[in-house]
mmCIF file with all atom_site columns, C-alpha atoms in Angstrom:
data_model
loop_
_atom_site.group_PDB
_atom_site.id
_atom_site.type_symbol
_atom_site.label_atom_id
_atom_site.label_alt_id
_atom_site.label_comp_id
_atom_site.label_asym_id
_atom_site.label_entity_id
_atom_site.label_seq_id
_atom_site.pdbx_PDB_ins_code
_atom_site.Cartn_x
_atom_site.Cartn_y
_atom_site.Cartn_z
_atom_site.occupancy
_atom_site.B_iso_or_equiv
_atom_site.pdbx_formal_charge
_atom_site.auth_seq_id
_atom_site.auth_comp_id
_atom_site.auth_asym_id
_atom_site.auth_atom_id
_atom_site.pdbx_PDB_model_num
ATOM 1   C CA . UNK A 1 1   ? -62.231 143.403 154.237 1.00 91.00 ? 1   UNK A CA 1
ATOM 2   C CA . UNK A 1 2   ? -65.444 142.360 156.130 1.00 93.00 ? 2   UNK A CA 1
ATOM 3   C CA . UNK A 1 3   ? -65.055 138.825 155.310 1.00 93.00 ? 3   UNK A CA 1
ATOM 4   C CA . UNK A 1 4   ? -61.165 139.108 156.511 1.00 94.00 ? 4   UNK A CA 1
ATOM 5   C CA . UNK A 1 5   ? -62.471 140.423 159.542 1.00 96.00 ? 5   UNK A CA 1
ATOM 6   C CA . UNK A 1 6   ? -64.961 137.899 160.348 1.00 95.00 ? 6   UNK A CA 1
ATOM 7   C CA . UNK A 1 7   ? -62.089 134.810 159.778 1.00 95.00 ? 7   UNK A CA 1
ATOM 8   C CA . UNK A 1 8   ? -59.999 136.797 162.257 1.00 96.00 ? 8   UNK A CA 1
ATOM 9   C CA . UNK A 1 9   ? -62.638 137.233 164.958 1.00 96.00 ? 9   UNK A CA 1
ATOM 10  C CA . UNK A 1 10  ? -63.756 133.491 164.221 1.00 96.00 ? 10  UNK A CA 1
ATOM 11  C CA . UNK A 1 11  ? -60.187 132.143 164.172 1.00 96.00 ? 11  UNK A CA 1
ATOM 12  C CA . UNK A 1 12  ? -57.704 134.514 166.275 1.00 94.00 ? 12  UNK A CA 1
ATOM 13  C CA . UNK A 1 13  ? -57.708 131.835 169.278 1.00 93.00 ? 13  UNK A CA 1
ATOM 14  C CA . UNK A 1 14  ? -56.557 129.193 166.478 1.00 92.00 ? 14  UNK A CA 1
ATOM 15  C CA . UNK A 1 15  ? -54.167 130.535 163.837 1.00 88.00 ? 15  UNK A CA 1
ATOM 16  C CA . UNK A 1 16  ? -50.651 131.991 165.029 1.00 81.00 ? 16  UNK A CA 1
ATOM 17  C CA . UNK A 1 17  ? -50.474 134.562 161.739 1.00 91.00 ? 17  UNK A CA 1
ATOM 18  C CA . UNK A 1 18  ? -52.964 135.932 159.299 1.00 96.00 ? 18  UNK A CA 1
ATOM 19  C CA . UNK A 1 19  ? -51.310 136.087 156.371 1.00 96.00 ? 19  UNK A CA 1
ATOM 20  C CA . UNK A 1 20  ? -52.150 138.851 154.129 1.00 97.00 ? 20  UNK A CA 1
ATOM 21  C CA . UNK A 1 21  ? -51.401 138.701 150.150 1.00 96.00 ? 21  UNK A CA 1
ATOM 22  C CA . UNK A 1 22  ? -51.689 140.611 147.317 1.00 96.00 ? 22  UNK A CA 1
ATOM 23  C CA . UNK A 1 23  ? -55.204 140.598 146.831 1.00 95.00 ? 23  UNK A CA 1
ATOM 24  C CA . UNK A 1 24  ? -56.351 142.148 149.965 1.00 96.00 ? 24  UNK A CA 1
ATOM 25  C CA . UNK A 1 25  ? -53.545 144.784 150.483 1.00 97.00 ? 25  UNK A CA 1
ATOM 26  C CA . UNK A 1 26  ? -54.427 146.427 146.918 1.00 97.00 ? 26  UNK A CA 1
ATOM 27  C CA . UNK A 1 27  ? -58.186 145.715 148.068 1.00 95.00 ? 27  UNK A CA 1
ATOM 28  C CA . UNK A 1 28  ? -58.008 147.073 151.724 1.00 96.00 ? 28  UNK A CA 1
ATOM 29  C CA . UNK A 1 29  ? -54.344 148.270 151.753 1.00 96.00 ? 29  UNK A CA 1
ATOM 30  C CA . UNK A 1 30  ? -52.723 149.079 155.461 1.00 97.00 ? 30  UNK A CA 1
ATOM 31  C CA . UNK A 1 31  ? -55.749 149.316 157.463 1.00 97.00 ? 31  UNK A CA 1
ATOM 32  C CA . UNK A 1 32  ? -56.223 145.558 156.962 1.00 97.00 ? 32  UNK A CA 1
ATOM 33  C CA . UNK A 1 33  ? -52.857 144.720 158.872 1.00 98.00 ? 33  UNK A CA 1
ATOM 34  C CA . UNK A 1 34  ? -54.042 147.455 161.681 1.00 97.00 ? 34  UNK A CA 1
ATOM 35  C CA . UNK A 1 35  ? -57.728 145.186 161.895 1.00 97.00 ? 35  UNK A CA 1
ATOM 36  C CA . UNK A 1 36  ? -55.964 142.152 162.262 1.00 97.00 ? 36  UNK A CA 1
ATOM 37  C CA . UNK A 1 37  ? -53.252 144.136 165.355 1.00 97.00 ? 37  UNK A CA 1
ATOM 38  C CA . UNK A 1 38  ? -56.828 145.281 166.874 1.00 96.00 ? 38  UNK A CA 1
ATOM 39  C CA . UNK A 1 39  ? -58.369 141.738 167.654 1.00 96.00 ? 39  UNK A CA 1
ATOM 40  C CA . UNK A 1 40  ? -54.486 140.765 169.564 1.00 95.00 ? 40  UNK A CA 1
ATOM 41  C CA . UNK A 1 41  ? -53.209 138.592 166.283 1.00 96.00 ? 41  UNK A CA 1
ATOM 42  C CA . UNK A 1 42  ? -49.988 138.520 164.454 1.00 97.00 ? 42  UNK A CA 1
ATOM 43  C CA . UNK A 1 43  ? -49.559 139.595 160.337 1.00 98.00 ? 43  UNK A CA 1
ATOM 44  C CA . UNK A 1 44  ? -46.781 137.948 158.228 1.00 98.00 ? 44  UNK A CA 1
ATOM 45  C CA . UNK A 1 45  ? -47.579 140.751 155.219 1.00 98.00 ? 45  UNK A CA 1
ATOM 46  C CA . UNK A 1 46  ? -47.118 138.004 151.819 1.00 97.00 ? 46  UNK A CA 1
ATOM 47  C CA . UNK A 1 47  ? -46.019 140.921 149.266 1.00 98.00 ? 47  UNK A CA 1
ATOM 48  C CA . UNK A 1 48  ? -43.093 139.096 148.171 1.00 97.00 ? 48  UNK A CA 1
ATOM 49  C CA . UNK A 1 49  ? -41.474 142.312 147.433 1.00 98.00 ? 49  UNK A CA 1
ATOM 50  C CA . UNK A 1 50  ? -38.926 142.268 144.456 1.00 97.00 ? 50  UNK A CA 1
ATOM 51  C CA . UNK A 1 51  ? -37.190 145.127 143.009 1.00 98.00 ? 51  UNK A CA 1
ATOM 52  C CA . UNK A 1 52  ? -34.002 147.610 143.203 1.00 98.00 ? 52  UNK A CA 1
ATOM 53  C CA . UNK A 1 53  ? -31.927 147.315 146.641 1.00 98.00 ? 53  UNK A CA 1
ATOM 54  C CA . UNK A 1 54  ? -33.057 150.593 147.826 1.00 98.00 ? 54  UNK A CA 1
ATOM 55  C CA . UNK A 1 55  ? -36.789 150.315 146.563 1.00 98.00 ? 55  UNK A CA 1
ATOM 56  C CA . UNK A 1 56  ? -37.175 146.821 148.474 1.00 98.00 ? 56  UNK A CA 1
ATOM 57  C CA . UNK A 1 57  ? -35.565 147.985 151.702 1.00 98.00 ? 57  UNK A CA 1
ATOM 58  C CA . UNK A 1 58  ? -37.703 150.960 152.042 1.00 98.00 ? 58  UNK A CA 1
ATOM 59  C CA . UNK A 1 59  ? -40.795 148.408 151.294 1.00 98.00 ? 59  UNK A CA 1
ATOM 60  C CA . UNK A 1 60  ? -39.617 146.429 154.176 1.00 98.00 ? 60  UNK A CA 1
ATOM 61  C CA . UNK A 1 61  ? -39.046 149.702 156.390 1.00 98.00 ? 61  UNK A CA 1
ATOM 62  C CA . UNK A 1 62  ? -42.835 150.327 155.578 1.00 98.00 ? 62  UNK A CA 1
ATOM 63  C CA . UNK A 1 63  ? -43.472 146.647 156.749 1.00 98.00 ? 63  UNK A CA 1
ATOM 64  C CA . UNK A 1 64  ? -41.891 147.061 159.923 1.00 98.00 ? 64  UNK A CA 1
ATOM 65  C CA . UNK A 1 65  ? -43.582 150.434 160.906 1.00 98.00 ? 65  UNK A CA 1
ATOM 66  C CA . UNK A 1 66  ? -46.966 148.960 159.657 1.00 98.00 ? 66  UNK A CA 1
ATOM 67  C CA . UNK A 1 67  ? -45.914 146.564 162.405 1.00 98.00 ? 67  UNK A CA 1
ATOM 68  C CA . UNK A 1 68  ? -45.750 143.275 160.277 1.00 98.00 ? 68  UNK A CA 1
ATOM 69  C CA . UNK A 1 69  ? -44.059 140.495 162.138 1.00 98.00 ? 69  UNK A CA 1
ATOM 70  C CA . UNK A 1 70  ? -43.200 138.573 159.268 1.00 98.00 ? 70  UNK A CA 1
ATOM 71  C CA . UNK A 1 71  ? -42.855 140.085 155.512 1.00 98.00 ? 71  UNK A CA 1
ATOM 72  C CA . UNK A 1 72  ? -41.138 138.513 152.649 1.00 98.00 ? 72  UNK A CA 1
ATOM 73  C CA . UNK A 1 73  ? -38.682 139.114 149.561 1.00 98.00 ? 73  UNK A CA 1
ATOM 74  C CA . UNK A 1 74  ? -37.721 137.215 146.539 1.00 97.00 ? 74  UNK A CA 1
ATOM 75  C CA . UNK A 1 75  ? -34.700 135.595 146.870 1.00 97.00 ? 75  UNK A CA 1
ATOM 76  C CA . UNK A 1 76  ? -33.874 135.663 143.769 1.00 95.00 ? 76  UNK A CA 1
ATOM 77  C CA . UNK A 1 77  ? -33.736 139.741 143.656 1.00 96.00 ? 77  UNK A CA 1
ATOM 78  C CA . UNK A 1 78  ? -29.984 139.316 144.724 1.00 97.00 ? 78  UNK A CA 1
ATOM 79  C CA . UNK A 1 79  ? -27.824 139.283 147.743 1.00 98.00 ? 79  UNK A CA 1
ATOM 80  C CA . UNK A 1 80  ? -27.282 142.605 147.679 1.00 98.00 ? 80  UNK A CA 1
ATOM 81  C CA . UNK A 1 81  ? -31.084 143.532 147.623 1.00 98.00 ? 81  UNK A CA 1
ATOM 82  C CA . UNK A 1 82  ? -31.673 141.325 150.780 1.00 98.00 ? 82  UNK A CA 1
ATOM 83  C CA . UNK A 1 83  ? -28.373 142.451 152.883 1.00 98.00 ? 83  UNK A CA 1
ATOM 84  C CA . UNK A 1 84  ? -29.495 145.823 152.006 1.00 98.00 ? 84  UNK A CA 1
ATOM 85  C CA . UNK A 1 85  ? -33.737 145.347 153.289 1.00 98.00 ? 85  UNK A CA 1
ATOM 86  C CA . UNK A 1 86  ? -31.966 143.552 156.489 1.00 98.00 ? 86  UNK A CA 1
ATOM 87  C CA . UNK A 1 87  ? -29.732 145.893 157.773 1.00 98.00 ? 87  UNK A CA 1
ATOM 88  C CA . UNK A 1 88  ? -31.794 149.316 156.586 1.00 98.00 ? 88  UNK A CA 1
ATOM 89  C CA . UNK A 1 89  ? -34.718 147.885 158.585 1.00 98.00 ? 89  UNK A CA 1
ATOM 90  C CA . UNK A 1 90  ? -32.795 146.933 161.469 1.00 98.00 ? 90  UNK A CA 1
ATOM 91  C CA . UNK A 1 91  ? -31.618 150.394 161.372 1.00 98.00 ? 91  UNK A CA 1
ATOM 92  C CA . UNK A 1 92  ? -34.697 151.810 161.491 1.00 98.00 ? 92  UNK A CA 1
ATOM 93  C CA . UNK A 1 93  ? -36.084 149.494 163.915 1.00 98.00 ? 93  UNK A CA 1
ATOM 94  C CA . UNK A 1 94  ? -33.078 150.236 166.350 1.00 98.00 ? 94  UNK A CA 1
ATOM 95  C CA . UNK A 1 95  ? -33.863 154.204 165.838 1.00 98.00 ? 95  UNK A CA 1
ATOM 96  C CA . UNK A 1 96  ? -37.656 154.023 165.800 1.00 98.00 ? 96  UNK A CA 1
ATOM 97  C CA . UNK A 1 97  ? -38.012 151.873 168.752 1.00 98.00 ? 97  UNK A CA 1
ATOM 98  C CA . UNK A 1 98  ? -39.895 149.540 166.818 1.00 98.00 ? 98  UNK A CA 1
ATOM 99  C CA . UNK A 1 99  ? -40.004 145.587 167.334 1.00 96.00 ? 99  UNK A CA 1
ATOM 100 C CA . UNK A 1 100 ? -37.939 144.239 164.246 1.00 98.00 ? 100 UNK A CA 1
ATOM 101 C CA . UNK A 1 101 ? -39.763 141.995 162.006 1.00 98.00 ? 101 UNK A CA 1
ATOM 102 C CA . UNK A 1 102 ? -38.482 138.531 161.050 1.00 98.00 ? 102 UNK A CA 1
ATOM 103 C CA . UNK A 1 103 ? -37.524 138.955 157.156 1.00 98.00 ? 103 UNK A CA 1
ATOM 104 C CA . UNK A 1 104 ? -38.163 135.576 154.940 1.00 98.00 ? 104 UNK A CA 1
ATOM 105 C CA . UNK A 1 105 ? -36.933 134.608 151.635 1.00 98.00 ? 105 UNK A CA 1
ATOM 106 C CA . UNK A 1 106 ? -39.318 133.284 148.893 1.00 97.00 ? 106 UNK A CA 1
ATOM 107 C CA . UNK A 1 107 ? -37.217 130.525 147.407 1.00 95.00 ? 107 UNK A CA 1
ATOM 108 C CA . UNK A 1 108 ? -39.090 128.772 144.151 1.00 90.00 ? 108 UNK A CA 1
ATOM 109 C CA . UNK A 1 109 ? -42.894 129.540 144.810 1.00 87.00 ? 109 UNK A CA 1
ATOM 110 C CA . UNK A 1 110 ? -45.120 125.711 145.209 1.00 82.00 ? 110 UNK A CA 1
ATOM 111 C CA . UNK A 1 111 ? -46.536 126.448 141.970 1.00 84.00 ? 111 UNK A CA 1
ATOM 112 C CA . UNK A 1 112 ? -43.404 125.599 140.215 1.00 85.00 ? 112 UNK A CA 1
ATOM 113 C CA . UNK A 1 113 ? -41.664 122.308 139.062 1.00 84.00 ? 113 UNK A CA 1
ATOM 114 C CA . UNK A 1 114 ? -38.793 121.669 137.189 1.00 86.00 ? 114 UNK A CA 1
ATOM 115 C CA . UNK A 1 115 ? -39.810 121.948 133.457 1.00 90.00 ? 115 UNK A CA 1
ATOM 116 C CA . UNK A 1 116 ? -41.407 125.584 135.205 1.00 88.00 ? 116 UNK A CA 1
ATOM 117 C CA . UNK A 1 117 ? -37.599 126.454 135.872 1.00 88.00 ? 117 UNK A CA 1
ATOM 118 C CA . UNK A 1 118 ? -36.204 125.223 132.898 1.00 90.00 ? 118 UNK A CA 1
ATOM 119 C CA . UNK A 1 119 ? -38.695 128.018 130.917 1.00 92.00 ? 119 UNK A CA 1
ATOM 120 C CA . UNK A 1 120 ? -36.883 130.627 132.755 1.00 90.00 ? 120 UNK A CA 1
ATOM 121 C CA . UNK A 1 121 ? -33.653 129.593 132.237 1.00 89.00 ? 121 UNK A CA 1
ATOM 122 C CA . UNK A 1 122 ? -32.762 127.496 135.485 1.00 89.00 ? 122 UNK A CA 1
ATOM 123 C CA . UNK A 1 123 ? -31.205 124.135 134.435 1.00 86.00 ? 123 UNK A CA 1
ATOM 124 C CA . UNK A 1 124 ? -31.356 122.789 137.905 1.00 86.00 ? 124 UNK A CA 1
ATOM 125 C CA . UNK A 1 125 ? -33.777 120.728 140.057 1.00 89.00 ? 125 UNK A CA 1
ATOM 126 C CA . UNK A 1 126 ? -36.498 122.422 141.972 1.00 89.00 ? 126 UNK A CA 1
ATOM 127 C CA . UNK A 1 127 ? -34.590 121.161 145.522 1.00 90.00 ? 127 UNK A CA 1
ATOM 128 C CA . UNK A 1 128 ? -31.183 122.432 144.172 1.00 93.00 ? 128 UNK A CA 1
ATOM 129 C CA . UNK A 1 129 ? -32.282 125.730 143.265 1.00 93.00 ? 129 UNK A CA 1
ATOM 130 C CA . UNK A 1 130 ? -34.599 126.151 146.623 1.00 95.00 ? 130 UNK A CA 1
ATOM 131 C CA . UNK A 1 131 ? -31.506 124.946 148.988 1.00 96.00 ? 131 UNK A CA 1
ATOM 132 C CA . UNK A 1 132 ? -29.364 127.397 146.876 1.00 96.00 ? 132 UNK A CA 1
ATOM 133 C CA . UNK A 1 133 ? -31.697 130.333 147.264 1.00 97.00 ? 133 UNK A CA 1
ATOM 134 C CA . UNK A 1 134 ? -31.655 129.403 151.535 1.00 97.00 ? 134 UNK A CA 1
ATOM 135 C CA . UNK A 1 135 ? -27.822 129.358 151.811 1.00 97.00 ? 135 UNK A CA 1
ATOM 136 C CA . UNK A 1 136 ? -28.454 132.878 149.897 1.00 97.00 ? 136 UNK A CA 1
ATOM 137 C CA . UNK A 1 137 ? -31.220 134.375 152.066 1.00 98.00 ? 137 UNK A CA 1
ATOM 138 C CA . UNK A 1 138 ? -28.758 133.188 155.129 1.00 98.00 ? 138 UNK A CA 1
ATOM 139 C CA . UNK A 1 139 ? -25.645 134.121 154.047 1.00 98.00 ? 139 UNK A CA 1
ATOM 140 C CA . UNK A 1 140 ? -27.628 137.668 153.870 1.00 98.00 ? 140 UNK A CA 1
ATOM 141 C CA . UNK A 1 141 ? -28.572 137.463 157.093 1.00 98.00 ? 141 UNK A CA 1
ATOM 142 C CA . UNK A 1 142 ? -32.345 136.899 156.871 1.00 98.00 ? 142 UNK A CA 1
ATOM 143 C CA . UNK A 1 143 ? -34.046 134.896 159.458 1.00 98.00 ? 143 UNK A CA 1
ATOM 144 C CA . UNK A 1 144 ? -35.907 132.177 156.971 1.00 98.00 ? 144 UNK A CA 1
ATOM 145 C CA . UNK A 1 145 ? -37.145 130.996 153.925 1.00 98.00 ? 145 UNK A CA 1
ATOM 146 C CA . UNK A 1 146 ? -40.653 130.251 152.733 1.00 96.00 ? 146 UNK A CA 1
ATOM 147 C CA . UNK A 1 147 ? -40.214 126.500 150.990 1.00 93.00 ? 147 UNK A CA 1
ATOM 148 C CA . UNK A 1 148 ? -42.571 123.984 149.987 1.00 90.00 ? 148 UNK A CA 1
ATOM 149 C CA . UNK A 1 149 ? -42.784 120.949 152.235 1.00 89.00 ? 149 UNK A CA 1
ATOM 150 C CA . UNK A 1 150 ? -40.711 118.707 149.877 1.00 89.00 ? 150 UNK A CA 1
ATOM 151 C CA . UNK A 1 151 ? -37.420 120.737 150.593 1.00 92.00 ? 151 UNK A CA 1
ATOM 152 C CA . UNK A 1 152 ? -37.736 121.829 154.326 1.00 93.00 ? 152 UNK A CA 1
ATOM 153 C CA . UNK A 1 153 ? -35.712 118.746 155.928 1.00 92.00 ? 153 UNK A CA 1
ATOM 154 C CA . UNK A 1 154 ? -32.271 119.724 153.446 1.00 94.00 ? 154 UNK A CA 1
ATOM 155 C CA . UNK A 1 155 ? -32.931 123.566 154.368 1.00 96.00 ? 155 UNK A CA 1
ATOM 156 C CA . UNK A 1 156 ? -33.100 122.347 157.774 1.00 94.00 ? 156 UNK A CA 1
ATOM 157 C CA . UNK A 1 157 ? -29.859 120.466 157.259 1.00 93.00 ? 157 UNK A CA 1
ATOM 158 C CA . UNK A 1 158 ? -27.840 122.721 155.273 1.00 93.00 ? 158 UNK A CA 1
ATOM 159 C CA . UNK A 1 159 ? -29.074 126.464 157.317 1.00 95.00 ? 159 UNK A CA 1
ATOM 160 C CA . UNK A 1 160 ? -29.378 124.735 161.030 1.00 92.00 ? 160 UNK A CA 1
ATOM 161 C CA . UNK A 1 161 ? -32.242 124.963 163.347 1.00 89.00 ? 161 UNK A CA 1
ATOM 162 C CA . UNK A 1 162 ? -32.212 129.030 164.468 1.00 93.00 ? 162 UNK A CA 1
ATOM 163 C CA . UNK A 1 163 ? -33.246 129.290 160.637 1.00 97.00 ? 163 UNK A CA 1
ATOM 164 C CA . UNK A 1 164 ? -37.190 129.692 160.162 1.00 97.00 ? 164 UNK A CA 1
ATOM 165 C CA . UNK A 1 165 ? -38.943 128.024 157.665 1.00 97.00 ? 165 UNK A CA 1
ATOM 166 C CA . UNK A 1 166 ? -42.167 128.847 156.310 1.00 96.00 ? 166 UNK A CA 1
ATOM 167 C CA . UNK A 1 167 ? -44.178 126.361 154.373 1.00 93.00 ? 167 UNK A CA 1
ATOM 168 C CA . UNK A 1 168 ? -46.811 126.673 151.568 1.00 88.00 ? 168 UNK A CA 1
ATOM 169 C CA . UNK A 1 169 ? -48.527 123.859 149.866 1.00 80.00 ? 169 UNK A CA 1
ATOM 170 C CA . UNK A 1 170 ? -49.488 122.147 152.445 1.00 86.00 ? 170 UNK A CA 1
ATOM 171 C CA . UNK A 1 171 ? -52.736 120.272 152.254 1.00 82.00 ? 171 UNK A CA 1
ATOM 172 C CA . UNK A 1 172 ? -55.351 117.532 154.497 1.00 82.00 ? 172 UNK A CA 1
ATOM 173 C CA . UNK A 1 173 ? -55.566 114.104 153.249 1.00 75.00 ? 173 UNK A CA 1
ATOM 174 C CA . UNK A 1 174 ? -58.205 114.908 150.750 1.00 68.00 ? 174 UNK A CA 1
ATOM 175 C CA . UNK A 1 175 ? -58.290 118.103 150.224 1.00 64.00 ? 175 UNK A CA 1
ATOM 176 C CA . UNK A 1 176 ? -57.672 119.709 146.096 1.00 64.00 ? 176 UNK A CA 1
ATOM 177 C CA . UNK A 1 177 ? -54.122 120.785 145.280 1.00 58.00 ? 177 UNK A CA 1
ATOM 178 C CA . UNK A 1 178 ? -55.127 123.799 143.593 1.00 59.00 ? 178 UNK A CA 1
ATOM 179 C CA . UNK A 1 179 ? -52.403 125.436 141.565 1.00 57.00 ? 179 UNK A CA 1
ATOM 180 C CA . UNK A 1 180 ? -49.786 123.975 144.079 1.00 56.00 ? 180 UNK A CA 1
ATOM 181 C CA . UNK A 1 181 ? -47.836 121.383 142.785 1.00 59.00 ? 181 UNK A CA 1
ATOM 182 C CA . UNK A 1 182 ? -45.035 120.124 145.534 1.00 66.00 ? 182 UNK A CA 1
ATOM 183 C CA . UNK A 1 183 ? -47.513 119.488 148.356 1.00 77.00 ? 183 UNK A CA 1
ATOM 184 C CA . UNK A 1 184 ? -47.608 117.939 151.994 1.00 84.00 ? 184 UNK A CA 1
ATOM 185 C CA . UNK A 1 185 ? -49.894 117.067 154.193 1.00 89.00 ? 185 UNK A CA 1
ATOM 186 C CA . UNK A 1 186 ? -49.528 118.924 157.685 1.00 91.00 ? 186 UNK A CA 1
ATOM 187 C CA . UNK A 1 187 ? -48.284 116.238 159.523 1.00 91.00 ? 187 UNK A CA 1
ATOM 188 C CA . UNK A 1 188 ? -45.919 115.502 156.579 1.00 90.00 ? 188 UNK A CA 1
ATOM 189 C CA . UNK A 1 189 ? -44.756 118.932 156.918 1.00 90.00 ? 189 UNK A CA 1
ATOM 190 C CA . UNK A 1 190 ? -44.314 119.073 160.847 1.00 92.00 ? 190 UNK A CA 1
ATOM 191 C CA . UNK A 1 191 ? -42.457 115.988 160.730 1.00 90.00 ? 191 UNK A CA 1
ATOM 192 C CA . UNK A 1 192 ? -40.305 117.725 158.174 1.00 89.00 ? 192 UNK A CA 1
ATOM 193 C CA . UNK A 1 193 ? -39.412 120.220 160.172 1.00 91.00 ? 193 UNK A CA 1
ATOM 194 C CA . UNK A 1 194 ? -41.127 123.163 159.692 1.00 94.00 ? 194 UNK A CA 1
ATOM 195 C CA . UNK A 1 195 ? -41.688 125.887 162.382 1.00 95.00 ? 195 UNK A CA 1
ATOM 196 C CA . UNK A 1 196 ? -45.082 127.388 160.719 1.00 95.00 ? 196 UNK A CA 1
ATOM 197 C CA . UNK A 1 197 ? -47.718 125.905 157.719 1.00 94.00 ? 197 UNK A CA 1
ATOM 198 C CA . UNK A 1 198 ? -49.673 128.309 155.675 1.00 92.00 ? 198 UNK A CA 1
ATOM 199 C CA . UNK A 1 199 ? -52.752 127.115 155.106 1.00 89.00 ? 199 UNK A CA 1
ATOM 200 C CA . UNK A 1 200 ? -55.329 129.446 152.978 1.00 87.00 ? 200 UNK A CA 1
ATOM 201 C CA . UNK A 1 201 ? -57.816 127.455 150.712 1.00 86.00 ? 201 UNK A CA 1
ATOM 202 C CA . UNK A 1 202 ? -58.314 124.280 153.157 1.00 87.00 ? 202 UNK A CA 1
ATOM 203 C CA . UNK A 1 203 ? -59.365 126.511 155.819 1.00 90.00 ? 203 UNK A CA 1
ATOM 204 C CA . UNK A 1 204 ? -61.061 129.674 154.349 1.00 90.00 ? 204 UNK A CA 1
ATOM 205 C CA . UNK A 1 205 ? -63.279 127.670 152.686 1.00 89.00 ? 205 UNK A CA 1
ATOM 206 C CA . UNK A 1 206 ? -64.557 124.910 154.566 1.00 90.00 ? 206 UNK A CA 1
ATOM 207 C CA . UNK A 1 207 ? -68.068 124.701 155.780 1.00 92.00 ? 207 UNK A CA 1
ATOM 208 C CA . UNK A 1 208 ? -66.630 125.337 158.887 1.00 93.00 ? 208 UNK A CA 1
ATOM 209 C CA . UNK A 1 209 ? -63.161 126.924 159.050 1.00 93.00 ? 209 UNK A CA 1
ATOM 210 C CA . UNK A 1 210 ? -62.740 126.829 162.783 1.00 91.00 ? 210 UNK A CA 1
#
């Protein structure tokens, strides 16, 4: 938690969102997301949540009155899980008086390549299956996706441009893939057409990160 705070108070005039995963929220739980609100920056809350309907949409309640601005779900849980997380959070937002957050789909994580799907039982190419899983998410009425670089100019195509997309694996020139296997640089990604980059790695830990 210390070291999250000192990247926010470092980078808050920089960096749009502060995105906080799994690792952090089971370290520092909610009162990490109410640090980053108290230095005046935005939280798009990575949990990826994916379970029952119900289960999820009370998740994403929690999200909203934590007063994430973006949080995201699997796509793959279902339409019916994601209809269900849009329109019970709406709900409460509308009752609560709370500002709604923006609800994203995780399509196939960066991570992943074909022969990856193929272990799971998806006999489809990566872009298929991540264009499939957008028409989904929009269809239930989410406002994005979060999609690698490689697929964001046929989401863009296929969902229109009021759809956000959110995208992972991007990389410098130069700079180690990591575990991410469908990469970009962030020009490469821009050009794409993607409204916001998450970049983690490349920045946090760079001699100097600002």
């Amino acid at each position: 938690a210390k070291e999250a705070e000192e990247l926010v108070t470092l980078l808050r005039e920089e960096i749009g969102f502060f995105k906080v995963g799994k690792q952090l929220f089971l370290h520092s739980g909610p009162e990490v997301v109410r640090m980053i609100h108290r230095h005046s920056a935005d939280v798009f809350l990575d949990l990826k949540f994916h379970d029952i309907p119900h289960t999820v949409a009370r998740a994403g309640i929690a999200a909203a009155r934590l007063g994430a601005r973006f949080f995201d779900v699997h796509a793959s849980g279902s339409l019916e899980m994601m209809e269900k997380t849009q329109s019970e959070v709406a709900r409460c937002c509308r009752r609560e008086g709370l500002r709604r957050p923006k609800i994203l789909a995780v399509t196939v994580l960066t991570s992943l390549a074909a022969a990856d799907l193929r272990r799971v039982g998806v006999d489809d190419e990566v872009e298929h299956q991540v264009v499939r899983l957008a028409r989904l998410a929009r269809k239930a009425a989410l406002d994005g996706v979060v999609a690698s670089p490689h697929e964001v100019a046929r989401i863009r195509r296929e969902c229109g441009k009021g759809f956000v997309i959110v995208t992972p694996g991007v990389r410098p020139p130069g700079a180690a893939q990591d575990d991410q296997k469908r990469v970009m640089t962030p020009g490469e990604a821009m050009r794409a057409g993607a409204d916001y980059l998450v970049l983690g790695r490349p920045i946090r830990d760079a001699a100097d990160p600002l």
